[in-house]
PDB file of C-alpha atoms in Angstrom:
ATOM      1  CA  UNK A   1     -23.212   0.671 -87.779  1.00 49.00           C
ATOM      2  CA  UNK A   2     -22.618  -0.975 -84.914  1.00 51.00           C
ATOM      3  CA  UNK A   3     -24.638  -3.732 -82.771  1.00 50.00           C
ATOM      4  CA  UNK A   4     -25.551  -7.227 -83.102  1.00 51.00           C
ATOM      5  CA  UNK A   5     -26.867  -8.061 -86.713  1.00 51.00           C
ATOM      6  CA  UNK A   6     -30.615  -8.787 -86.835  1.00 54.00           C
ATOM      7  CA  UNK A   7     -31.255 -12.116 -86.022  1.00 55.00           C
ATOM      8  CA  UNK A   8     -28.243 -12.764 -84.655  1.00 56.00           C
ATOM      9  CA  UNK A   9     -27.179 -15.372 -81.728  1.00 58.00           C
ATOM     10  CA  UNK A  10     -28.918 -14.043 -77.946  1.00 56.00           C
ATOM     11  CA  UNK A  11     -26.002 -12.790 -75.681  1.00 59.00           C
ATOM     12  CA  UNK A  12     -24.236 -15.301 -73.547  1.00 61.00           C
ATOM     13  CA  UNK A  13     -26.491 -15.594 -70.069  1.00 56.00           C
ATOM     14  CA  UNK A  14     -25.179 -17.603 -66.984  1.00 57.00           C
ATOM     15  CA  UNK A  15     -24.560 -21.089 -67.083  1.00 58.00           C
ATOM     16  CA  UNK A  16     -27.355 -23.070 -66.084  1.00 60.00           C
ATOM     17  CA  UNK A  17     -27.434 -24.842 -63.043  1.00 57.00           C
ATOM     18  CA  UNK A  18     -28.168 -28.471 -62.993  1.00 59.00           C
ATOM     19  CA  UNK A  19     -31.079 -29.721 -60.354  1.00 58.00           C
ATOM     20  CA  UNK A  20     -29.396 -30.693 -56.748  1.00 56.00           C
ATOM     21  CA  UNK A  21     -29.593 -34.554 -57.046  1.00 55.00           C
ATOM     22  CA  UNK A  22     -30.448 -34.379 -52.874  1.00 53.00           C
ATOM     23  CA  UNK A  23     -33.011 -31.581 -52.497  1.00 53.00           C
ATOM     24  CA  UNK A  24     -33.485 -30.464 -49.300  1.00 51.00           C
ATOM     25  CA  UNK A  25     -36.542 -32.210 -47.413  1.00 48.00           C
ATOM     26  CA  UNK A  26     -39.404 -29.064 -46.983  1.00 48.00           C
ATOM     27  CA  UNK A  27     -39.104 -27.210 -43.692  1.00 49.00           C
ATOM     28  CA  UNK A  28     -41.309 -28.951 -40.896  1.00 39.00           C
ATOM     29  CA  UNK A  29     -44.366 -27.131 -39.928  1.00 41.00           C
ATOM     30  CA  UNK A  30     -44.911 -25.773 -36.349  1.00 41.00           C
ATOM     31  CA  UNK A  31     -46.404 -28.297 -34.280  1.00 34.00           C
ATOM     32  CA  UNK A  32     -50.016 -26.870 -33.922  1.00 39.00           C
ATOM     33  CA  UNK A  33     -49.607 -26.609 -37.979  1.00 42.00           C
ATOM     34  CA  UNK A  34     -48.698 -29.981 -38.254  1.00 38.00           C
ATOM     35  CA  UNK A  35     -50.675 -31.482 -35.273  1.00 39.00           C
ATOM     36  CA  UNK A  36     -53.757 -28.944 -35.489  1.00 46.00           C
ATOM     37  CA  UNK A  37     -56.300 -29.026 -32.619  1.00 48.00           C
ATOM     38  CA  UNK A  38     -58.832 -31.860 -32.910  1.00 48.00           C
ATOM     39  CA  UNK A  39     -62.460 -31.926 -31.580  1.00 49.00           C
ATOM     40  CA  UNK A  40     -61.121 -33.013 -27.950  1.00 47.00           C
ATOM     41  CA  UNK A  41     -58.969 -29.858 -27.820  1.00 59.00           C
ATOM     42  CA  UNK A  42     -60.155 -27.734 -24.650  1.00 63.00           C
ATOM     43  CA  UNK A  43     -58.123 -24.978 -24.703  1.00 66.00           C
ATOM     44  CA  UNK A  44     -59.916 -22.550 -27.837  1.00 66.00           C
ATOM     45  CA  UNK A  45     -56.499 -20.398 -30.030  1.00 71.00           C
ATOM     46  CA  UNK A  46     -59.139 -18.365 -30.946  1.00 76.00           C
ATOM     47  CA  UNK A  47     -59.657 -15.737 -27.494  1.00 80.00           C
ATOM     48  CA  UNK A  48     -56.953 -14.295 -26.156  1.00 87.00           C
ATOM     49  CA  UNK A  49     -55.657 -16.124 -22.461  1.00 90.00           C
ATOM     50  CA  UNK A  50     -54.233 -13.983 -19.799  1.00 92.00           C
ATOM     51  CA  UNK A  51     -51.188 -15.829 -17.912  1.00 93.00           C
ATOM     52  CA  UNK A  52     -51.365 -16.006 -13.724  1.00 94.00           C
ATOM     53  CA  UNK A  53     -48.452 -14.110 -12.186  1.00 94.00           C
ATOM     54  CA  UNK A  54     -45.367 -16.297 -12.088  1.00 93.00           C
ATOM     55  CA  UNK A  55     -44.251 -15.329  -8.638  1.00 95.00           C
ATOM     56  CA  UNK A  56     -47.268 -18.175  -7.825  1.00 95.00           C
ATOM     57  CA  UNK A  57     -44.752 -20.747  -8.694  1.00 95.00           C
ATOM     58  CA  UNK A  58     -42.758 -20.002  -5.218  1.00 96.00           C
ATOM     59  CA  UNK A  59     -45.885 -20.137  -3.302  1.00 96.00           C
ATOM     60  CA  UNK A  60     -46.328 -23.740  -4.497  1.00 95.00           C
ATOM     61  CA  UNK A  61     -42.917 -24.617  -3.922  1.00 96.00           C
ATOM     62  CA  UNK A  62     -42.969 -23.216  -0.744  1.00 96.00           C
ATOM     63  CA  UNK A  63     -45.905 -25.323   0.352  1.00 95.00           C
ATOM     64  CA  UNK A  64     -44.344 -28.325  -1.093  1.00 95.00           C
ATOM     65  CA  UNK A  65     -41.544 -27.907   0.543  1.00 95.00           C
ATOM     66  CA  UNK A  66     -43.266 -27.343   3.841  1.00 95.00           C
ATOM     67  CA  UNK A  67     -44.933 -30.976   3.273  1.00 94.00           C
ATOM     68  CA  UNK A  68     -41.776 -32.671   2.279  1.00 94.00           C
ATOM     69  CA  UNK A  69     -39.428 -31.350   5.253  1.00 93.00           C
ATOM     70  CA  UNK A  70     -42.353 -33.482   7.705  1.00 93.00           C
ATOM     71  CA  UNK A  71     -42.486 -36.289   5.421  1.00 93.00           C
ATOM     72  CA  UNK A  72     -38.865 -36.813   5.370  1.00 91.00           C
ATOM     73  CA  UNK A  73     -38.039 -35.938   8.791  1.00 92.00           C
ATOM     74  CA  UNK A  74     -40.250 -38.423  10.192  1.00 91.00           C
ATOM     75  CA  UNK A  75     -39.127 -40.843   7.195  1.00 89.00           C
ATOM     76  CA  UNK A  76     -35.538 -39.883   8.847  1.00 89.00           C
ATOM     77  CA  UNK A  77     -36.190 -40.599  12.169  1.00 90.00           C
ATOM     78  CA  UNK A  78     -37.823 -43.982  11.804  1.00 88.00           C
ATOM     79  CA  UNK A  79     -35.040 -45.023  10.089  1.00 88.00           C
ATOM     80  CA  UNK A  80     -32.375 -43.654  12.689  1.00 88.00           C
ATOM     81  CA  UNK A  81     -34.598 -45.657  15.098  1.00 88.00           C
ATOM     82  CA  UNK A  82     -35.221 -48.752  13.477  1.00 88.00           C
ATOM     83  CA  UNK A  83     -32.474 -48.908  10.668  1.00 83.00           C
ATOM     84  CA  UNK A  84     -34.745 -50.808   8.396  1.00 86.00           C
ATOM     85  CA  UNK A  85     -33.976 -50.514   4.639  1.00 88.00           C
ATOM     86  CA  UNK A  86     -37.541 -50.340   3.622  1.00 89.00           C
ATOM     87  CA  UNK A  87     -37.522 -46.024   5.238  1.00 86.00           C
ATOM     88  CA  UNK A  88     -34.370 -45.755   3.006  1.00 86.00           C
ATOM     89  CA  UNK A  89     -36.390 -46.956   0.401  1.00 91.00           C
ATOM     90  CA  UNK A  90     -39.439 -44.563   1.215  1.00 90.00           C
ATOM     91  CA  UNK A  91     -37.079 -41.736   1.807  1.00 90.00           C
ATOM     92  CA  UNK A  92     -35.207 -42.407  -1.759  1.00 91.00           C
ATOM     93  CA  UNK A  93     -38.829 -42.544  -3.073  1.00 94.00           C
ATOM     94  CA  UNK A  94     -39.785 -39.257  -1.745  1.00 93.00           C
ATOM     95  CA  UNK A  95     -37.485 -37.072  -3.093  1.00 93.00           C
ATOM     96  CA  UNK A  96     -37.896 -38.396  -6.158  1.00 96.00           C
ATOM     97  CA  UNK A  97     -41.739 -37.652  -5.977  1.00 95.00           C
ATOM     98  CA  UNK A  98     -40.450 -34.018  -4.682  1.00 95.00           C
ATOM     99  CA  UNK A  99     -38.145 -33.530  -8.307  1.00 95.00           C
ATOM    100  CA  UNK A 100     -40.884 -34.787 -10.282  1.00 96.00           C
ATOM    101  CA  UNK A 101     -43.755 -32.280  -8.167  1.00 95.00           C
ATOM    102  CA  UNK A 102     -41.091 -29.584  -8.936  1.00 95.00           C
ATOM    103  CA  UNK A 103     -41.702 -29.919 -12.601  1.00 94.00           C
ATOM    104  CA  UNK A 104     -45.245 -30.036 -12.469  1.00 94.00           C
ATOM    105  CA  UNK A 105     -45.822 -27.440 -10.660  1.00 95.00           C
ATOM    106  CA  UNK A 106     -43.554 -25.255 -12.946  1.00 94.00           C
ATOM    107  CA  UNK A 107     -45.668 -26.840 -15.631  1.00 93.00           C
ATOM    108  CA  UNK A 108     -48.701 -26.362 -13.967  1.00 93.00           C
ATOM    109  CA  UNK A 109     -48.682 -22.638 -13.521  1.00 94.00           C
ATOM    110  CA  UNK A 110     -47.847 -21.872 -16.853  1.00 93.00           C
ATOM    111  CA  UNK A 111     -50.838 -23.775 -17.847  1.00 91.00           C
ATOM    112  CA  UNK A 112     -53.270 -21.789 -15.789  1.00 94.00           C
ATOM    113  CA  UNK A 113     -54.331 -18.835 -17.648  1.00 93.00           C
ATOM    114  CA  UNK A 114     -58.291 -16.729 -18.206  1.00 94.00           C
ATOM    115  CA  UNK A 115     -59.578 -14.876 -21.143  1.00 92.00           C
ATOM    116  CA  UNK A 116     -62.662 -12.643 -20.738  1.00 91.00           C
ATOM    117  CA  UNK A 117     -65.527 -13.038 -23.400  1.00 88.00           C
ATOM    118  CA  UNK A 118     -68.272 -10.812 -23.961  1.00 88.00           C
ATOM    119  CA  UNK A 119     -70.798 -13.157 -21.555  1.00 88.00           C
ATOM    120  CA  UNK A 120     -68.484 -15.624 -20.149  1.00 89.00           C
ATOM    121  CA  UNK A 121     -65.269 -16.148 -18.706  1.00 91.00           C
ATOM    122  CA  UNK A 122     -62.856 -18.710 -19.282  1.00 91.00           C
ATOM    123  CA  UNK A 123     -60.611 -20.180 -16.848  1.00 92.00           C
ATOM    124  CA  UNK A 124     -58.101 -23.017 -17.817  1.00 91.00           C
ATOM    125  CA  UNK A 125     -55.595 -25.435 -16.450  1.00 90.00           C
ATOM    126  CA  UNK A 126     -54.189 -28.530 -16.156  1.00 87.00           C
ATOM    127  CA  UNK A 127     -51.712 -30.347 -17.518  1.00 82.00           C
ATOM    128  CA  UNK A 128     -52.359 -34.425 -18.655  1.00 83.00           C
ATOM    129  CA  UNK A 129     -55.712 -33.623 -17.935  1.00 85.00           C
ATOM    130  CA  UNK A 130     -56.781 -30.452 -19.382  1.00 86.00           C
ATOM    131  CA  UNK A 131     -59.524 -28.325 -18.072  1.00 88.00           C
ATOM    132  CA  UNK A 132     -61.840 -25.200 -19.098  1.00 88.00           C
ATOM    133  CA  UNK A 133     -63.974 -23.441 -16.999  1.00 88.00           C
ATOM    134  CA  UNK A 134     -66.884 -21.524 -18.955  1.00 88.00           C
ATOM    135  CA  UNK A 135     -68.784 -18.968 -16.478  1.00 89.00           C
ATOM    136  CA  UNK A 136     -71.791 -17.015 -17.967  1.00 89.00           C
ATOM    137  CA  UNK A 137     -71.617 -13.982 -16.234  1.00 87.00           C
ATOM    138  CA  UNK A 138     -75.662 -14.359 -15.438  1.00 85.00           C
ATOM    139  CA  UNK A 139     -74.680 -17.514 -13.343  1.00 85.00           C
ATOM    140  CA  UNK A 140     -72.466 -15.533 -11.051  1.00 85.00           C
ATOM    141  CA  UNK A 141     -73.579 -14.673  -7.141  1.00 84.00           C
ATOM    142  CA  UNK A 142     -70.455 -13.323  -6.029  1.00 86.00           C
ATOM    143  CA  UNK A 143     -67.268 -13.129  -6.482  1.00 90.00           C
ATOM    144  CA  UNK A 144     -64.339 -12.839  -3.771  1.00 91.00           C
ATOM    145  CA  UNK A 145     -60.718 -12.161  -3.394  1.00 93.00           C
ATOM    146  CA  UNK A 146     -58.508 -14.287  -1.045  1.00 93.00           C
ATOM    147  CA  UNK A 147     -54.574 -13.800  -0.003  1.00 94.00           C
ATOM    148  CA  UNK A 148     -52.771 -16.514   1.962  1.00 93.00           C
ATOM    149  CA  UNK A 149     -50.104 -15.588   4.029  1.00 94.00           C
ATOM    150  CA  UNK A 150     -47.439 -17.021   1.408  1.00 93.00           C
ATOM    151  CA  UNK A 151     -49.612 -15.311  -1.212  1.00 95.00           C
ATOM    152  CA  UNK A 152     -49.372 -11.931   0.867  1.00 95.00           C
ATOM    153  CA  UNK A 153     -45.715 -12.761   1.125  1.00 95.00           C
ATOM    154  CA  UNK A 154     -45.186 -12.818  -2.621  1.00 95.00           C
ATOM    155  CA  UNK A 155     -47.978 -10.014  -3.687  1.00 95.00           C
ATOM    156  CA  UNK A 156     -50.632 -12.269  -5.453  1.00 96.00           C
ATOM    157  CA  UNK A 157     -54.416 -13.067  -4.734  1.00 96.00           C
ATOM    158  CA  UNK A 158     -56.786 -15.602  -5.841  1.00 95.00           C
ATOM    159  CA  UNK A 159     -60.073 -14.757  -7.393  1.00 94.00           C
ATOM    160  CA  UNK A 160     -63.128 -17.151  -6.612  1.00 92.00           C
ATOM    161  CA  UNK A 161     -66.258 -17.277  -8.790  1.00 89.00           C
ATOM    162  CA  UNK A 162     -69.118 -18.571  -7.006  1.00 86.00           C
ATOM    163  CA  UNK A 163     -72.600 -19.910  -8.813  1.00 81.00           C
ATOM    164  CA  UNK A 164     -75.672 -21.461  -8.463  1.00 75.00           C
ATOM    165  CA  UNK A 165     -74.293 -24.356  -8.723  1.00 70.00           C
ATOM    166  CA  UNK A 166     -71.017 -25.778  -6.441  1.00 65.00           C
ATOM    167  CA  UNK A 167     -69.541 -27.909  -9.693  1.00 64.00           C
ATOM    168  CA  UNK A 168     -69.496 -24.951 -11.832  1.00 60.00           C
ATOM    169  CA  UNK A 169     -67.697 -22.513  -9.708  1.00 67.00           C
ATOM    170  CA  UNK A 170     -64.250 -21.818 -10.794  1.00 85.00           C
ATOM    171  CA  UNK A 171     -60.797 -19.699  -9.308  1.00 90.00           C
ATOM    172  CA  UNK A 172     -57.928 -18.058 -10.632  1.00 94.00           C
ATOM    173  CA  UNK A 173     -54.848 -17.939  -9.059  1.00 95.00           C
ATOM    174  CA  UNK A 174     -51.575 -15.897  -8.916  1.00 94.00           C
ATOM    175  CA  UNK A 175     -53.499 -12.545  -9.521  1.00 95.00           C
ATOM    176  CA  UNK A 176     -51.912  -9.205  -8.966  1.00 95.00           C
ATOM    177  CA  UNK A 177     -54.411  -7.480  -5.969  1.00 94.00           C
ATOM    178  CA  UNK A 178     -54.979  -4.813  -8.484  1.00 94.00           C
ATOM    179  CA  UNK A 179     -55.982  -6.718 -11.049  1.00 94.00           C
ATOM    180  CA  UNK A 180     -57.653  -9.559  -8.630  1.00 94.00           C
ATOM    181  CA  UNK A 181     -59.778  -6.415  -7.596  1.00 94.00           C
ATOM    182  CA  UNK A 182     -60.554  -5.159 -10.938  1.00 94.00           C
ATOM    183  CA  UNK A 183     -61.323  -8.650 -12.361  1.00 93.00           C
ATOM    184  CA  UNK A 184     -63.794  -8.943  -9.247  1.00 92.00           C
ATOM    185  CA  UNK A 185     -65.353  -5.409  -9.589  1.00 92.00           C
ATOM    186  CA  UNK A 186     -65.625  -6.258 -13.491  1.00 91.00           C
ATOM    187  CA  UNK A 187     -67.451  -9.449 -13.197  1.00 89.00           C
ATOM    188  CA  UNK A 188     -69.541  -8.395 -10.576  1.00 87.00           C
ATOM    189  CA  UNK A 189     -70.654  -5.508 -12.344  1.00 88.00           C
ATOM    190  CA  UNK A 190     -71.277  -8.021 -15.404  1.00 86.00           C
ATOM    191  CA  UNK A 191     -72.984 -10.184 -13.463  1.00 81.00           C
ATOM    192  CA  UNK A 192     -75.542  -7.735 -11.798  1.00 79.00           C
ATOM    193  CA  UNK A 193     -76.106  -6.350 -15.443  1.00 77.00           C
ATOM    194  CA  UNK A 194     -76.691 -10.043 -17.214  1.00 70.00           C
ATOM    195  CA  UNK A 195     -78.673 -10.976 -14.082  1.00 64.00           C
ATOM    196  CA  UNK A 196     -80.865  -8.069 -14.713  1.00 63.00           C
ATOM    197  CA  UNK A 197     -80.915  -8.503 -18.380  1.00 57.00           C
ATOM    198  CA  UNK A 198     -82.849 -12.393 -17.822  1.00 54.00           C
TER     199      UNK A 198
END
């Protein structure tokens, strides 16, 4: 008869492993998990936000460049003319303004963004001072599409909500023109139906 006897000592498992005197510290949550949105939080996770067209980034560059080239080229000039340190100054100044307007304006377009509700739309940007537009689609009059020449240049269009009120009215930039025209023929349609709705 073969076997281990009745009783007998459990087969040999593997050796145990003693605890880790240094355990590894607990992974760190995301930072909206550890930093979760407070009352002051704008910016609802819970629709879902529609980015502007990034292509709207070169149209504010472009601009800001346009502003900068004067600024510096008089800057330049007055100090050919005069040689006084203080336009060195200005002109050192200035371009560092420029770097900085760069990055916010990088920043800035990623921030805009829109989310369509069932009887409102949200708009939102901003960057240290965060900002959300809430439109009931029964406040709107009318709603228009507008195209730059730079915008025309880089195929995007900006959509402008007008209401009853001036401080309420709200835009959304770096739109597609077919989807600046559908979001216009959509929320005109809306409106027209809430209107008639009230």
């Amino acid at each position: 008869m073969t076997g281990d006897p009745v009783g007998g000592p459990p087969p040999p498992g593997p050796p145990a492993v003693p605890p880790d005197p240094h355990p590894a510290p607990p992974p760190v949550p995301p930072w909206s998990a550890a930093f979760p949105p407070g009352p002051l939080e704008p910016w609802p996770d819970t629709v879902r936000w529609q980015p502007v067209s990034g292509d709207l980034i070169w149209v504010e560059l472009l601009r800001l460049a346009a502003a900068l080239g004067v600024l510096l080229l008089g800057l330049a000039v007055g100090w050919a003319l005069s040689g006084h340190w203080l336009f060195g100054a200005a002109l050192g100044a200035v371009v560092l303004a420029g770097a900085w307007r760069v990055v916010a304006i990088v920043r800035a377009v990623h921030a805009w963004g829109y989310a369509e509700r069932e009887n409102d739309l949200l708009v939102r940007h901003g960057l240290l001072v965060r900002r959300l537009s809430i439109v009931p689609y029964s406040r709107m009059q009318f709603v228009d599409v507008s195209a730059g020449p730079l915008e025309r240049a880089f195929d995007v269009a900006t959509v402008q909500l007008h209401t009853a009120a001036a401080a309420s009215d709200a835009r959304v930039p770096g739109l597609r023109p077919a989807e600046a025209s559908r979001l216009r023929d959509r929320l005109t349609a809306l409106g027209e139906d809430r209107a008639e709705g009230l």
